[in-house]
């Protein structure tokens, strides 16, 4: 479909109606000036060589040429298919357990961080493989669909945490089922699943799902994290070890039996985590052994440029207008030269900015983020309103943990972009940056804006739900904290209450009467206690739902 690559330059077309109004104003002024002379014959003699038709033709040619120049600068293009990149590799889906039991520190710093390191090492050693990521606890979510963008995969992986899943537990079967659904059955590629978990809960449906996967030619490998002796779970919210409803410390143990059975049924291998390099190397050898095939991926869209034809037509019209009389040729030549220089400079700047962006993309792909940032900024200097440059700067700053600066770059993209798709992506990444910076109100607003532009973005919807849940948790904590009163204030209130109470008056009864009344009260209290003791029954016990 024919479209403009730099649509923001079409703002120059706003000058066309202004020029048309000036033309009619000039024609009207000429008529009024002729009337002021008075003698019609004299006017005709003075204007005998003037042709109003030619004057109109020159105006039409000039205005049309100006509009064509604006269109040429905007970059008229049409998609010319997609550039096919052939790669030799396999499709790998990682299923990462992010339940709270993965925060146990029997493996330093904890099980979850070591699992992320293993996945990162495998990705680095598999440049030709397509990667996907599932995170699961009490539910499973597609964190990232199958892609060859390994840099994006690592970004999603680094942000995975127990906070991403509102329901705790270990639903291995649901995670494996989602892995199978993430593969494209039409792709004639070798497919593998790598499950990383401590297998804390026994999932009876897991083996059934594995059988279905192997029937589709998918190999399932498992990696177990933790120890069979178990370890306590550090709760990041309270910074203390997690306890059950009875106050006993929770001990999370590795379920090697389940993970081993899954790997055996899945024609894969099971490994107990010992070291990152060793486990990753074993997985790489297993994946290399299942074979490779050449796959094609649409990585870059190829565009056919038409600006040169539009520019040539504009120059032709200006040349024709130059040789039509009624205007000084010197003025025409200056006009033609000025417009030509403007067009050539604008095109040159656009092409130079595009080249710098391409170099920056290559540096970003090689994890050279400082170099990529400098190249993107150089492109932005050449073209201040280049939304691709500002968007890529934001992504680079996010990778460098400069979250505030990344947000500023995304804001710049949103401000200058006229395409909803680009704005939606910028809003989404802005939300991710705010979420990582723990700025939940701003994060929620960004995700909502992204969904307004693209209601079908499921990732934005899920991230918005997580942010809203996290904000609700913080508000509840704040309310509970406010309810706790200052002990000094309590003492002061008690003293005021005590002072306001009426002071007891001296007793007017005798000592003997007082002793008899006291004895009567004690007997009544004993009878009441005996009655309550007989009526007392066993209280029902409720076992709270497991939350690790």
PDB file of N, CA, C and O in Angstrom, residues 25 43 45 49 104 108 143 170 297 311 363 382 445 449 504 535 544:
ATOM      1  N   UNK A  25      -6.083  37.563  -3.986  1.00  0.00           N
ATOM      2  CA  UNK A  25      -5.918  38.910  -3.452  1.00  0.00           C
ATOM      3  C   UNK A  25      -5.145  39.794  -4.439  1.00  0.00           C
ATOM      4  O   UNK A  25      -5.489  40.968  -4.654  1.00  0.00           O
ATOM      5  N   UNK A  43      -5.797  52.003 -19.900  1.00  0.00           N
ATOM      6  CA  UNK A  43      -5.485  50.769 -19.174  1.00  0.00           C
ATOM      7  C   UNK A  43      -5.187  49.643 -20.146  1.00  0.00           C
ATOM      8  O   UNK A  43      -4.237  48.883 -19.981  1.00  0.00           O
ATOM      9  N   UNK A  45      -4.093  49.917 -23.195  1.00  0.00           N
ATOM     10  CA  UNK A  45      -2.815  50.164 -23.858  1.00  0.00           C
ATOM     11  C   UNK A  45      -1.631  49.792 -22.958  1.00  0.00           C
ATOM     12  O   UNK A  45      -0.628  49.262 -23.427  1.00  0.00           O
ATOM     13  N   UNK A  49       0.331  43.817 -23.404  1.00  0.00           N
ATOM     14  CA  UNK A  49       1.187  42.629 -23.479  1.00  0.00           C
ATOM     15  C   UNK A  49       0.976  41.661 -22.311  1.00  0.00           C
ATOM     16  O   UNK A  49       1.687  40.654 -22.197  1.00  0.00           O
ATOM     17  N   UNK A 104      13.859 -19.134  47.175  1.00  0.00           N
ATOM     18  CA  UNK A 104      14.668 -19.821  48.191  1.00  0.00           C
ATOM     19  C   UNK A 104      16.151 -19.682  47.863  1.00  0.00           C
ATOM     20  O   UNK A 104      16.561 -19.729  46.701  1.00  0.00           O
ATOM     21  N   UNK A 108      22.663 -19.605  45.688  1.00  0.00           N
ATOM     22  CA  UNK A 108      22.871 -18.160  45.783  1.00  0.00           C
ATOM     23  C   UNK A 108      22.905 -17.527  44.399  1.00  0.00           C
ATOM     24  O   UNK A 108      23.464 -18.107  43.473  1.00  0.00           O
ATOM     25  N   UNK A 143       4.890 -14.604  28.146  1.00  0.00           N
ATOM     26  CA  UNK A 143       5.660 -13.376  28.365  1.00  0.00           C
ATOM     27  C   UNK A 143       6.176 -12.815  27.050  1.00  0.00           C
ATOM     28  O   UNK A 143       6.195 -11.600  26.853  1.00  0.00           O
ATOM     29  N   UNK A 170       2.432 -23.942  41.418  1.00  0.00           N
ATOM     30  CA  UNK A 170       3.342 -24.393  40.358  1.00  0.00           C
ATOM     31  C   UNK A 170       2.546 -25.247  39.381  1.00  0.00           C
ATOM     32  O   UNK A 170       2.499 -26.468  39.497  1.00  0.00           O
ATOM     33  N   UNK A 297      12.691 -15.859   8.075  1.00  0.00           N
ATOM     34  CA  UNK A 297      12.000 -14.961   8.994  1.00  0.00           C
ATOM     35  C   UNK A 297      11.908 -13.587   8.360  1.00  0.00           C
ATOM     36  O   UNK A 297      12.872 -13.105   7.761  1.00  0.00           O
ATOM     37  N   UNK A 311       9.987  14.262  -7.416  1.00  0.00           N
ATOM     38  CA  UNK A 311      10.888  15.416  -7.455  1.00  0.00           C
ATOM     39  C   UNK A 311      11.214  15.800  -8.893  1.00  0.00           C
ATOM     40  O   UNK A 311      11.262  16.998  -9.235  1.00  0.00           O
ATOM     41  N   UNK A 363      24.852  -1.997  16.277  1.00  0.00           N
ATOM     42  CA  UNK A 363      25.522  -1.925  17.578  1.00  0.00           C
ATOM     43  C   UNK A 363      24.613  -2.432  18.692  1.00  0.00           C
ATOM     44  O   UNK A 363      25.052  -3.132  19.610  1.00  0.00           O
ATOM     45  N   UNK A 382      20.652  15.031  12.917  1.00  0.00           N
ATOM     46  CA  UNK A 382      20.412  15.261  11.495  1.00  0.00           C
ATOM     47  C   UNK A 382      18.934  15.446  11.194  1.00  0.00           C
ATOM     48  O   UNK A 382      18.554  16.136  10.256  1.00  0.00           O
ATOM     49  N   UNK A 445      -1.050   4.827  33.763  1.00  0.00           N
ATOM     50  CA  UNK A 445      -1.501   5.780  32.748  1.00  0.00           C
ATOM     51  C   UNK A 445      -0.918   5.433  31.383  1.00  0.00           C
ATOM     52  O   UNK A 445      -1.617   5.476  30.358  1.00  0.00           O
ATOM     53  N   UNK A 449      -3.003   4.366  27.942  1.00  0.00           N
ATOM     54  CA  UNK A 449      -2.861   5.076  26.667  1.00  0.00           C
ATOM     55  C   UNK A 449      -2.514   4.111  25.545  1.00  0.00           C
ATOM     56  O   UNK A 449      -2.983   4.250  24.409  1.00  0.00           O
ATOM     57  N   UNK A 504     -14.598   8.046  92.326  1.00  0.00           N
ATOM     58  CA  UNK A 504     -15.445   7.268  93.252  1.00  0.00           C
ATOM     59  C   UNK A 504     -15.624   8.012  94.577  1.00  0.00           C
ATOM     60  O   UNK A 504     -14.707   8.671  95.075  1.00  0.00           O
ATOM     61  N   UNK A 535     -20.998 -25.341  77.828  1.00  0.00           N
ATOM     62  CA  UNK A 535     -21.510 -24.957  76.505  1.00  0.00           C
ATOM     63  C   UNK A 535     -20.414 -24.838  75.454  1.00  0.00           C
ATOM     64  O   UNK A 535     -20.669 -24.826  74.263  1.00  0.00           O
ATOM     65  N   UNK A 544      -5.619 -22.371  55.365  1.00  0.00           N
ATOM     66  CA  UNK A 544      -5.485 -21.333  54.346  1.00  0.00           C
ATOM     67  C   UNK A 544      -4.877 -21.887  53.066  1.00  0.00           C
ATOM     68  O   UNK A 544      -4.168 -22.881  53.084  1.00  0.00           O
TER      69      UNK A 544
END
